[in-house]
Short mmCIF file of C-alpha atoms in Angstrom, two decimals:
data_model
loop_
_atom_site.label_atom_id
_atom_site.label_comp_id
_atom_site.label_asym_id
_atom_site.label_seq_id
_atom_site.Cartn_x
_atom_site.Cartn_y
_atom_site.Cartn_z
CA MET A 26 141.22 169.04 105.63
CA GLU A 27 142.43 167.98 102.26
CA THR A 28 145.95 165.91 103.88
CA SER A 29 142.83 163.85 106.30
CA ILE A 30 140.70 163.24 103.23
CA ALA A 31 144.45 161.58 101.27
CA SER A 32 144.89 159.92 104.12
CA SER A 33 141.44 157.99 104.61
CA ILE A 34 141.98 157.54 101.30
CA LEU A 35 145.28 155.79 101.34
CA ALA A 36 144.38 153.07 104.65
CA SER A 37 140.74 152.82 102.53
CA LEU A 38 143.05 151.08 100.39
CA GLY A 39 145.12 148.96 102.93
CA LYS A 40 148.17 151.11 103.13
CA VAL A 41 149.94 152.15 105.90
CA VAL A 42 152.37 155.11 105.63
CA LEU A 43 155.12 155.20 107.70
CA GLU A 44 157.75 158.35 108.14
CA ARG A 45 161.54 157.27 108.54
CA GLN A 46 163.24 159.21 111.69
CA PRO A 47 167.32 159.02 112.01
CA ASP A 48 167.55 156.48 114.74
CA GLY A 49 166.36 153.98 112.21
CA THR A 50 162.38 153.83 113.53
CA PHE A 51 159.13 155.02 112.18
CA LEU A 52 156.68 157.19 112.73
CA GLN A 53 152.82 156.81 111.31
CA ARG A 54 151.72 159.26 109.33
CA GLY A 55 147.86 159.64 108.35
CA ASP A 56 145.25 156.94 109.78
CA ALA A 57 145.89 153.15 110.10
CA PRO A 58 144.50 150.78 107.80
CA ALA A 59 142.41 148.30 110.25
CA TRP A 60 144.72 145.39 110.12
CA PHE A 61 147.41 147.70 110.85
CA ALA A 62 145.50 148.86 113.95
CA HIS A 63 145.19 145.40 114.51
CA ARG A 64 148.04 144.42 114.56
CA MET A 65 150.07 146.84 116.70
CA ARG A 66 147.21 146.29 119.17
CA GLY A 67 145.38 149.86 118.26
CA VAL A 68 145.50 153.26 117.28
CA LEU A 69 149.29 154.48 117.51
CA HIS A 70 149.66 158.22 118.99
CA ALA A 71 151.63 160.18 115.83
CA ASP A 72 154.69 159.82 118.00
CA THR A 73 154.93 156.60 119.16
CA PRO A 74 158.00 154.88 117.57
CA ILE A 75 157.69 151.88 115.57
CA ARG A 76 160.30 149.12 115.30
CA VAL A 77 158.73 148.22 111.99
CA GLU A 78 161.25 144.69 111.53
CA SER A 79 160.10 143.59 114.69
CA LEU A 80 156.90 143.98 113.80
CA PHE A 81 157.25 142.42 110.07
CA PRO A 82 160.17 140.45 110.37
CA PHE A 83 160.56 140.03 106.53
CA LEU A 84 161.57 143.94 106.57
CA GLU A 85 164.87 143.28 107.62
CA VAL A 86 165.62 142.18 103.92
CA PHE A 87 164.05 145.01 102.44
CA LEU A 88 165.09 148.08 104.63
CA PRO A 89 169.20 148.13 103.22
CA GLU A 90 167.64 147.66 100.18
CA ALA A 91 165.28 151.05 101.10
CA GLU A 92 167.79 152.99 102.36
CA ALA A 93 169.38 153.29 98.70
CA VAL A 94 166.33 155.10 98.35
CA TRP A 95 166.31 156.87 101.44
CA GLN A 96 169.64 158.12 100.31
CA GLY A 97 169.18 159.86 97.48
CA GLU A 98 171.00 157.60 95.33
CA GLY A 99 169.57 156.01 92.26
CA ALA A 100 165.92 154.99 92.05
CA THR A 101 163.08 157.47 93.51
CA ARG A 102 161.27 154.26 94.66
CA ILE A 103 161.61 150.55 95.66
CA ASP A 104 159.07 147.59 96.15
CA SER A 105 159.27 144.60 97.93
CA ASP A 106 158.52 141.01 96.73
CA VAL A 107 154.80 140.49 98.15
CA TRP A 108 155.19 138.25 101.32
CA CYS A 109 153.02 137.01 103.57
CA GLU A 110 152.31 137.15 107.55
CA THR A 111 149.54 135.49 109.47
CA ALA A 112 146.92 137.23 111.05
CA GLU A 113 145.49 136.61 114.35
CA GLY A 114 143.02 133.59 113.63
CA GLY A 115 145.56 131.97 111.02
CA GLU A 116 144.23 134.52 108.58
CA GLU A 117 146.94 135.10 105.78
CA LEU A 118 147.78 138.68 105.73
CA PRO A 119 149.38 139.39 102.17
CA LEU A 120 151.73 142.73 102.19
CA GLU A 121 153.76 144.30 100.05
CA ALA A 122 156.47 147.75 100.79
CA THR A 123 157.08 150.52 98.95
CA ALA A 124 160.12 152.96 99.81
CA LEU A 125 159.72 156.57 98.44
CA LEU A 126 161.67 159.49 99.00
CA VAL A 127 159.30 162.51 98.88
CA GLY A 128 160.43 166.02 99.50
CA PRO A 129 162.78 165.24 102.35
CA ALA A 130 160.69 162.64 104.06
CA ARG A 131 161.75 158.90 104.16
CA LEU A 132 158.87 157.08 103.50
CA LEU A 133 157.85 153.73 103.86
CA VAL A 134 154.17 152.64 102.63
CA ILE A 135 153.22 149.14 103.90
CA THR A 136 150.02 147.59 101.67
CA ARG A 137 148.09 144.85 102.06
CA CYS A 138 148.01 143.58 98.60
CA ASP A 139 144.58 140.12 98.82
CA GLU A 140 143.45 140.70 95.40
CA LEU A 141 147.12 140.81 93.77
CA PHE A 142 148.01 138.05 96.15
CA HIS A 143 145.41 135.42 94.73
CA GLU A 144 145.33 136.34 91.10
CA ARG A 145 149.31 135.40 91.51
CA ARG A 146 149.03 132.22 93.22
CA LEU A 147 145.75 130.89 91.36
CA VAL A 148 148.65 131.92 88.35
CA LEU A 149 151.59 130.34 89.70
CA GLN A 150 150.15 127.56 91.78
CA ARG A 151 148.34 126.46 88.12
CA ALA A 152 151.66 126.02 86.15
CA ARG A 153 153.16 124.01 89.52
CA GLU A 154 150.13 121.96 89.49
CA LEU A 155 150.50 120.86 85.62
CA ARG A 156 154.46 120.61 85.78
CA ILE A 157 153.90 118.21 88.63
CA THR A 158 151.22 116.37 87.13
CA TYR A 159 153.57 115.79 83.89
CA ASP A 160 156.30 114.69 85.94
CA ALA A 161 154.63 112.16 87.40
CA LEU A 162 152.70 110.90 84.22
CA ALA A 163 156.26 110.71 82.26
CA ARG A 164 157.48 108.90 85.43
CA GLU A 165 154.11 106.50 85.08
CA ILE A 166 155.06 105.93 81.56
CA GLU A 167 158.10 105.25 81.89
CA GLN A 168 157.29 102.41 84.45
CA LYS A 169 155.15 101.35 82.50
CA ASP A 170 157.23 100.77 79.70
CA ILE A 171 160.06 98.69 81.28
CA LEU A 172 156.96 96.39 82.44
CA MET A 173 156.03 95.78 78.89
CA HIS A 174 159.25 95.96 77.55
CA CYS A 175 160.11 92.47 80.30
CA ILE A 176 156.63 90.99 79.50
CA VAL A 177 157.74 91.33 75.78
CA HIS A 178 161.46 90.19 76.57
CA ASP A 179 159.45 87.59 78.77
CA LEU A 180 157.68 85.94 75.36
CA ALA A 181 160.38 85.61 73.12
CA SER A 182 161.72 83.04 74.80
CA PRO A 183 159.16 80.48 74.63
CA LEU A 184 158.77 81.81 71.25
CA GLN A 185 162.19 80.38 70.32
CA THR A 186 161.20 77.00 71.18
CA ILE A 187 157.78 77.06 69.36
CA LEU A 188 160.09 78.02 66.43
CA GLY A 189 162.88 75.47 66.66
CA VAL A 190 160.03 72.56 67.12
CA LEU A 191 158.36 74.07 63.91
CA SER A 192 161.53 74.72 61.88
CA SER A 193 162.24 70.39 62.50
CA LEU A 194 158.52 69.94 61.77
CA ASP A 195 158.85 71.29 58.61
CA GLU A 196 162.27 70.07 57.85
CA ARG A 197 160.69 66.57 57.50
CA ASP A 198 158.67 68.20 54.84
CA PRO A 199 155.00 66.76 56.22
CA PRO A 200 152.93 66.24 53.01
CA GLY A 201 149.60 67.42 52.22
CA GLU A 202 147.41 69.54 54.42
CA ASP A 203 150.06 68.87 57.21
CA GLY A 204 152.75 70.72 55.36
CA VAL A 205 149.75 73.77 54.71
CA LEU A 206 148.65 73.63 58.01
CA LEU A 207 152.08 73.71 59.32
CA ASP A 208 153.87 76.18 56.83
CA ALA A 209 151.06 78.80 58.21
CA ALA A 210 151.79 77.72 61.85
CA LEU A 211 155.53 78.60 60.89
CA ASP A 212 154.96 81.95 59.55
CA ALA A 213 152.81 83.20 62.22
CA ALA A 214 155.21 82.48 64.70
CA LEU A 215 158.12 84.32 62.29
CA ARG A 216 155.86 87.51 62.11
CA GLN A 217 155.29 87.09 66.19
CA ARG A 218 158.91 86.97 66.25
CA SER A 219 159.25 90.03 63.84
CA MET A 220 156.59 92.06 66.34
CA ILE A 221 158.68 91.16 69.13
CA ARG A 222 162.42 92.46 68.31
CA GLU A 223 160.10 95.86 66.72
CA ILE A 224 158.93 96.47 70.52
CA LEU A 225 162.19 96.06 71.28
CA THR A 226 163.96 97.86 69.28
CA VAL A 227 161.35 100.51 69.77
CA PHE A 228 162.65 100.11 73.88
CA ALA A 229 166.40 100.33 73.33
CA ALA A 230 165.49 103.59 71.17
CA GLU A 231 163.51 105.33 73.27
CA HIS A 232 165.71 104.66 76.65
CA GLY A 233 168.61 105.88 76.12
CA GLY A 234 170.05 103.71 73.37
CA LEU A 235 170.63 106.49 70.88
CA ASP A 236 172.79 109.05 71.81
CA ALA A 237 172.78 112.12 69.69
CA THR A 238 176.94 112.78 69.89
CA HIS A 239 177.14 109.55 68.27
CA GLU A 240 174.90 110.03 65.65
CA GLU A 241 176.47 112.51 64.07
CA ALA A 242 179.37 110.34 63.79
CA VAL A 243 177.97 107.00 62.06
CA VAL A 244 177.86 106.66 58.27
CA CYS A 245 176.64 104.36 56.15
CA ASP A 246 176.38 104.13 51.90
CA LEU A 247 173.26 103.45 50.80
CA HIS A 248 174.69 101.90 47.60
CA VAL A 249 175.58 99.29 49.76
CA VAL A 250 172.73 99.11 52.09
CA LEU A 251 169.46 99.62 49.75
CA PRO A 252 170.53 96.77 47.16
CA HIS A 253 170.99 93.96 50.33
CA VAL A 254 167.91 94.58 51.89
CA VAL A 255 166.00 94.72 48.81
CA ALA A 256 167.38 91.26 48.10
CA GLU A 257 166.16 89.87 51.88
CA HIS A 258 162.53 90.91 50.77
CA GLU A 259 162.37 89.90 47.61
CA ARG A 260 161.51 85.93 48.34
CA THR A 261 158.24 87.07 50.29
CA ALA A 262 157.29 89.36 47.59
CA ARG A 263 157.53 87.10 45.60
CA GLY A 264 155.34 84.32 47.50
CA ARG A 265 152.69 87.62 47.38
CA ASN A 266 153.07 87.87 43.13
CA VAL A 267 154.79 91.12 43.92
CA ARG A 268 157.72 92.59 42.43
CA ILE A 269 160.29 95.14 43.45
CA GLU A 270 161.87 97.79 41.75
CA ARG A 271 164.99 99.85 42.67
CA ASP A 272 166.71 102.40 41.79
CA ALA A 273 171.39 102.07 42.18
CA PRO A 274 172.50 104.36 44.58
CA PRO A 275 175.45 105.81 42.77
CA PRO A 276 179.02 104.16 45.28
CA GLY A 277 179.37 106.25 48.01
CA SER A 278 175.97 107.52 49.03
CA PHE A 279 177.17 108.31 52.66
CA VAL A 280 174.49 109.62 55.08
CA VAL A 281 174.15 110.41 58.56
CA ALA A 282 172.95 106.63 60.06
CA ASP A 283 174.19 103.67 61.23
CA GLU A 284 173.45 100.23 59.47
CA PRO A 285 171.93 97.96 61.52
CA ARG A 286 169.27 100.25 62.17
CA LEU A 287 168.71 101.96 58.84
CA VAL A 288 168.55 98.60 57.66
CA ARG A 289 165.17 98.14 59.73
CA VAL A 290 163.85 101.44 58.84
CA LEU A 291 163.73 100.50 55.43
CA ALA A 292 162.82 96.66 56.34
CA ASN A 293 159.44 98.45 57.64
CA LEU A 294 158.83 100.39 54.86
CA LEU A 295 159.16 97.70 52.39
CA ASP A 296 157.63 95.01 54.30
CA ASN A 297 154.82 97.41 54.88
CA ALA A 298 154.65 98.14 50.90
CA VAL A 299 154.91 94.61 50.15
CA ARG A 300 152.02 93.53 52.22
CA HIS A 301 149.37 96.23 51.52
CA SER A 302 150.29 95.52 47.22
CA PRO A 303 147.40 94.18 45.67
CA VAL A 304 148.81 90.07 43.62
CA GLY A 305 150.74 91.16 41.17
CA GLY A 306 151.68 94.63 41.59
CA HIS A 307 154.79 96.40 42.27
CA VAL A 308 156.62 98.42 44.99
CA HIS A 309 158.98 101.09 43.29
CA VAL A 310 162.60 101.77 45.52
CA ARG A 311 163.71 105.54 44.57
CA VAL A 312 166.21 107.41 45.38
CA ARG A 313 167.11 110.98 44.53
CA GLY A 314 169.24 113.74 45.81
CA ASP A 315 170.76 117.14 46.07
CA ASP A 316 173.90 118.59 47.71
CA THR A 317 172.55 118.14 51.75
CA SER A 318 170.45 115.40 51.40
CA LEU A 319 169.60 111.68 49.99
CA GLU A 320 165.65 110.88 49.89
CA VAL A 321 164.94 107.47 49.84
CA SER A 322 161.07 106.50 49.10
CA VAL A 323 158.86 103.38 48.70
CA GLU A 324 155.38 103.57 47.14
CA ASP A 325 153.43 100.52 46.33
CA GLU A 326 149.68 100.05 44.58
CA GLY A 327 147.95 99.11 47.46
CA PRO A 328 144.68 100.83 48.78
CA GLY A 329 146.79 103.78 50.80
CA VAL A 330 146.49 105.19 53.86
CA PRO A 331 142.88 106.20 55.10
CA PRO A 332 143.25 110.37 55.61
CA SER A 333 141.99 109.80 58.92
CA LEU A 334 145.13 107.74 59.81
CA ALA A 335 147.88 109.09 58.17
CA ALA A 336 148.21 112.25 60.40
CA ARG A 337 149.15 109.85 63.10
CA LEU A 338 151.03 107.08 61.15
CA PHE A 339 154.24 107.93 62.80
CA GLU A 340 153.11 108.52 66.30
CA ARG A 341 152.97 105.07 68.77
CA PHE A 342 150.69 103.11 68.31
CA GLY A 343 149.18 104.64 65.58
CA ARG A 344 148.58 101.66 63.81
CA GLY A 345 145.91 100.86 61.01
CA ILE A 346 143.48 98.69 61.50
CA GLY A 347 143.02 94.96 59.76
CA PRO A 348 144.74 91.77 59.70
CA GLU A 349 147.41 93.37 57.74
CA ALA A 350 148.14 95.73 60.74
CA GLY A 351 151.18 95.46 63.04
CA THR A 352 152.74 96.90 66.36
CA GLY A 353 152.14 100.21 65.34
CA LEU A 354 155.75 100.85 66.18
CA GLY A 355 157.66 99.80 63.10
CA LEU A 356 156.80 103.56 61.76
CA TYR A 357 156.73 105.48 64.90
CA PHE A 358 160.35 103.72 65.41
CA CYS A 359 161.45 104.76 61.40
CA ARG A 360 160.41 108.21 62.49
CA ILE A 361 162.47 108.73 65.87
CA THR A 362 165.55 107.35 64.47
CA VAL A 363 165.25 109.16 61.41
CA GLU A 364 164.81 112.16 63.71
CA ARG A 365 167.69 111.75 65.47
CA TRP A 366 170.22 111.26 62.99
CA GLY A 367 168.49 114.59 61.73
CA GLY A 368 166.27 113.73 59.09
CA ALA A 369 162.80 113.48 58.41
CA ILE A 370 160.53 111.24 57.20
CA GLY A 371 156.60 111.37 55.71
CA TYR A 372 153.78 110.09 53.55
CA ALA A 373 151.96 111.28 51.05
CA ALA A 374 149.45 109.90 48.86
CA PRO A 375 149.92 109.44 45.39
CA PRO A 376 146.99 111.42 43.05
CA GLU A 377 147.25 107.65 40.84
CA GLY A 378 146.37 106.03 43.95
CA GLY A 379 148.87 104.03 46.27
CA ALA A 380 151.17 105.24 48.91
CA ARG A 381 154.21 106.57 48.69
CA PHE A 382 156.41 106.56 52.30
CA TRP A 383 160.01 108.64 52.26
CA PHE A 384 162.87 109.72 53.98
CA ARG A 385 165.49 111.96 53.68
CA LEU A 386 169.01 111.23 55.38
CA ARG A 387 171.63 114.04 55.42
CA ARG A 388 175.07 113.11 53.64
CA ALA A 389 177.53 112.85 55.29
CA ALA A 390 181.03 113.81 55.11
CA THR A 391 183.50 110.98 53.61
CA SER A 392 186.43 109.52 55.56
CA THR A 393 188.88 111.97 54.13
CA GLY A 394 186.36 114.86 55.43
CA ALA A 395 184.88 115.56 52.01
CA ARG A 396 181.11 115.40 50.88
CA ALA A 397 179.99 112.32 49.26
CA ALA A 398 178.83 113.25 45.65
CA MET B 17 163.55 130.13 132.18
CA SER B 18 166.99 131.58 132.04
CA THR B 19 167.04 132.96 128.17
CA LEU B 20 165.08 134.08 125.14
CA ALA B 21 166.65 133.78 122.17
CA LYS B 22 165.06 134.72 118.70
CA ARG B 23 166.76 132.48 115.69
CA LYS B 24 165.93 133.01 111.88
CA VAL B 25 165.43 129.69 110.18
CA CYS B 26 164.67 129.36 106.04
CA LEU B 27 163.31 127.03 104.70
CA LEU B 28 164.44 125.77 101.39
CA GLY B 29 163.17 122.94 98.69
CA ALA B 30 161.91 122.33 95.50
CA THR B 31 157.89 123.26 94.69
CA GLY B 32 155.43 121.00 96.13
CA VAL B 33 158.09 119.49 99.02
CA GLY B 34 155.50 120.45 102.07
CA LYS B 35 157.62 123.73 103.64
CA THR B 36 154.34 125.13 104.33
CA SER B 37 152.40 122.20 105.31
CA LEU B 38 155.44 121.44 107.57
CA VAL B 39 155.22 124.60 109.06
CA LEU B 40 151.54 124.92 109.71
CA ARG B 41 151.72 121.09 111.16
CA PHE B 42 154.41 122.46 113.86
CA VAL B 43 152.88 126.07 114.71
CA ARG B 44 149.54 125.37 114.16
CA SER B 45 149.05 121.51 114.38
CA ILE B 46 146.68 121.78 110.94
CA PHE B 47 147.36 120.15 107.61
CA SER B 48 145.40 120.36 105.19
CA ASP B 49 144.73 118.25 101.39
CA THR B 50 144.67 121.02 99.08
CA TYR B 51 147.87 122.05 97.93
CA GLN B 52 148.09 126.18 97.80
CA THR B 53 151.75 127.55 96.14
CA THR B 54 153.62 129.90 97.94
CA ILE B 55 153.98 133.04 96.60
CA GLY B 56 157.22 135.53 97.77
CA THR B 57 157.71 134.14 101.65
CA ARG B 58 155.36 133.13 104.31
CA ILE B 59 156.74 133.90 107.68
CA GLU B 60 155.71 132.09 110.97
CA THR B 61 157.25 131.95 114.60
CA LYS B 62 156.77 129.22 117.35
CA HIS B 63 157.89 128.93 120.45
CA ILE B 64 160.47 126.02 121.58
CA HIS B 65 160.86 125.08 124.90
CA TYR B 66 164.13 123.41 126.28
CA ASP B 67 164.10 122.16 130.13
CA ASP B 68 165.37 125.81 131.48
CA HIS B 69 165.59 127.64 128.00
CA GLU B 70 163.10 129.07 125.44
CA ILE B 71 163.94 129.73 121.90
CA VAL B 72 162.03 131.88 119.24
CA LEU B 73 162.32 130.15 115.83
CA VAL B 74 160.97 132.84 113.45
CA LEU B 75 160.36 130.40 110.09
CA TRP B 76 160.80 132.00 106.61
CA ASP B 77 158.69 129.64 104.52
CA LEU B 78 160.14 130.62 101.23
CA SER B 79 158.51 129.77 97.86
CA GLY B 80 159.48 126.48 96.31
CA GLU B 81 162.30 126.70 93.61
CA ASP B 82 161.36 125.86 90.33
CA GLU B 83 161.32 127.04 86.50
CA PHE B 84 158.67 129.90 87.41
CA GLN B 85 160.31 131.28 90.63
CA ARG B 86 163.88 131.49 91.98
CA VAL B 87 164.71 131.90 95.55
CA ARG B 88 165.64 135.39 96.13
CA LEU B 89 168.91 134.31 98.14
CA SER B 90 168.18 137.74 100.00
CA TYR B 91 166.09 136.53 102.12
CA LEU B 92 169.05 133.80 103.26
CA ARG B 93 170.29 137.24 104.91
CA GLY B 94 170.41 136.54 108.96
CA ALA B 95 169.27 132.92 109.18
CA ALA B 96 170.88 130.83 111.63
CA GLY B 97 170.35 128.13 110.76
CA TYR B 98 168.04 126.03 107.61
CA LEU B 99 165.69 123.34 106.68
CA LEU B 100 166.27 121.96 103.66
CA VAL B 101 163.02 119.95 102.65
CA ALA B 102 162.87 117.28 99.81
CA ASP B 103 159.97 115.20 98.73
CA GLY B 104 160.75 111.06 99.33
CA THR B 105 158.64 110.34 95.99
CA ARG B 106 160.60 112.92 93.91
CA ARG B 107 164.00 111.76 93.50
CA ALA B 108 164.72 115.12 91.80
CA THR B 109 163.62 117.00 94.88
CA VAL B 110 166.92 115.73 96.99
CA GLU B 111 169.26 117.00 94.22
CA THR B 112 167.46 120.34 94.33
CA ALA B 113 167.54 120.45 98.00
CA LEU B 114 171.20 119.86 97.86
CA ALA B 115 172.14 122.33 95.31
CA LEU B 116 170.11 125.03 97.46
CA HIS B 117 172.24 123.61 100.00
CA HIS B 118 174.97 124.80 98.13
CA THR B 119 173.93 128.39 97.54
CA ALA B 120 172.93 129.01 101.39
CA ALA B 121 176.28 127.31 102.98
CA ALA B 122 177.93 129.87 100.77
CA LEU B 123 176.28 132.71 101.98
CA LEU B 124 175.80 131.80 105.89
CA GLY B 125 178.70 129.36 106.72
CA ASP B 126 178.74 126.34 108.69
CA VAL B 127 174.75 127.24 109.93
CA PRO B 128 172.88 124.28 111.72
CA ARG B 129 171.03 122.55 109.22
CA VAL B 130 168.98 118.96 108.69
CA LEU B 131 167.53 117.46 105.86
CA VAL B 132 163.86 116.67 106.32
CA LEU B 133 162.23 113.80 103.41
CA ASN B 134 158.90 114.45 103.85
CA LYS B 135 156.04 112.81 103.17
CA ALA B 136 156.78 109.51 104.77
CA ASP B 137 152.78 108.61 104.86
CA LEU B 138 153.21 107.77 101.09
CA ARG B 139 156.33 105.65 102.05
CA ALA B 140 155.54 102.68 99.51
CA LEU B 141 155.73 105.25 96.70
CA TRP B 142 159.01 106.32 97.31
CA GLU B 143 162.02 106.94 94.21
CA LEU B 144 164.21 107.24 97.40
CA ASP B 145 166.03 103.88 98.09
CA ASP B 146 167.27 103.05 101.67
CA ALA B 147 170.61 102.98 100.56
CA SER B 148 170.70 106.29 99.13
CA GLU B 149 169.08 107.84 102.23
CA ARG B 150 171.92 106.04 104.28
CA GLU B 151 173.97 107.72 102.20
CA LEU B 152 172.45 111.54 102.83
CA ALA B 153 172.19 110.58 106.59
CA ALA B 154 176.01 110.25 107.06
CA ARG B 155 176.36 113.95 105.76
CA TRP B 156 173.01 115.42 107.23
CA PRO B 157 170.81 114.98 110.20
CA VAL B 158 167.79 113.66 108.02
CA PHE B 159 164.35 113.33 109.46
CA GLU B 160 161.49 111.73 107.85
CA THR B 161 158.34 113.57 108.23
CA SER B 162 154.71 113.31 106.89
CA ALA B 163 152.83 117.12 107.42
CA LYS B 164 150.05 114.71 107.23
CA THR B 165 150.26 112.66 110.13
CA GLY B 166 152.67 115.01 112.12
CA ALA B 167 155.14 111.93 112.20
CA GLY B 168 158.91 113.50 112.79
CA VAL B 169 157.86 116.80 112.54
CA GLU B 170 157.89 118.06 115.79
CA GLU B 171 161.40 116.08 115.66
CA ALA B 172 163.20 117.71 113.13
CA PHE B 173 162.14 121.79 114.27
CA ARG B 174 162.98 120.08 118.07
CA ALA B 175 166.60 119.37 116.72
CA LEU B 176 167.30 122.58 114.90
CA GLY B 177 166.00 124.68 117.57
CA HIS B 178 168.66 122.79 120.03
CA ALA B 179 170.80 123.44 117.87
CA LEU B 180 170.18 126.73 117.74
CA LEU B 181 170.29 127.38 121.19
CA PRO B 182 172.57 129.99 122.90
CA ARG B 183 175.57 128.12 124.06
#
């Protein structure tokens, strides 16, 4: 009676119990669940031998593993992966097999596992859909970047002509209002060229222009680069009645960075500082360091960065608003460049007002292999 | 009919390339736009007739290879041939298919196989260019298929089945 109840419970749980015979066939033990009876096209007699691998081809790969259990070698049970057969009418029939040794009986339990199957599929499907969507978006962004690069590159050619013409006219030193208008046009054209260069530089940095292995090898001396960049910006600063004051890094201030891009990083920060400084203001460029790194900061006395913008300052297109706002790529370029050198960059709002941008670069070994002082 | 042979055939490829859709199109002539990922293995059978021969393909549709699930190599055991499936709109899936081919060939030896470039209905969006396809075709029997429209599906399976007929 108890055996009969247990058998009915197993069947109602969707499990069929089969016992392996010495000749490799199986005999059904207990009641058969409906799905199994349907597959067998009727109720079997207890002594009808079953070739399970013919009934379920998947078991061809599971039975050899089950054999080890039935021979008493190692584990006393083993579970298969879930597999899916197709029932009549096209219905999915998810199944799972367990081989176990109970006393002398070598048992194979096959379970219909719809719930487990659907839960697992839900999770895996979501993960895979997200992966496919992510890949598709990444490809789309890359294509759009390339398109933007082409457009910006094409915009640069006619601009060169405009700049050439404006420069020629400027050399004639036109008098009065004409001269003022010409200067304004020339300034605007130069600014546009600078923005185009910025976009093209970012594109180059994002699309394989930088090689991390190579980055380790590039070294430049802040002692040489910093005065050079500051000197280039002094003329513009004077035009706005802004004064740039700088520290002098000691000779041999070698850092992991390459000179052309370090110049652009410094130029970006100085441009911003001068542009946002009040007339008559000061910009301070400071350098400080420890054994492993050198930090450069650029401080201005402007209005500072609104807190709402500060968090995304170094993101792509994380630009400010108003006429002084740039392309939104300058600080982004600074961040990806500095980070690829293994450095860091950031912004701080000094309590006394203004803005303080800083970046920190690793000290580099000198050509003799020793760390620079 | 003079002979009836049963042959195990595995479908291998990256996730989402359309392996299950190809099987459903071939076996049951149905297609659904709803993507349903395969868990583990899905098994279907299909009889194919050739002149005076009939062959039964037991199709093992294996879960796609990706970072979430690996193809269990033991499932290839006993396969008489395999179908490598790639998605023409995703070039990386061709690389996955070729990597799976190397694994399968190491286990099964030089058994018949075909390379299927699926999603031919999205030809305009393919990342795989003609030159690459010609290069593949020089090394493989290559079929462009669309599980959605059915184009090329029967031909791909029949070609593999034909190579598996008893000689």
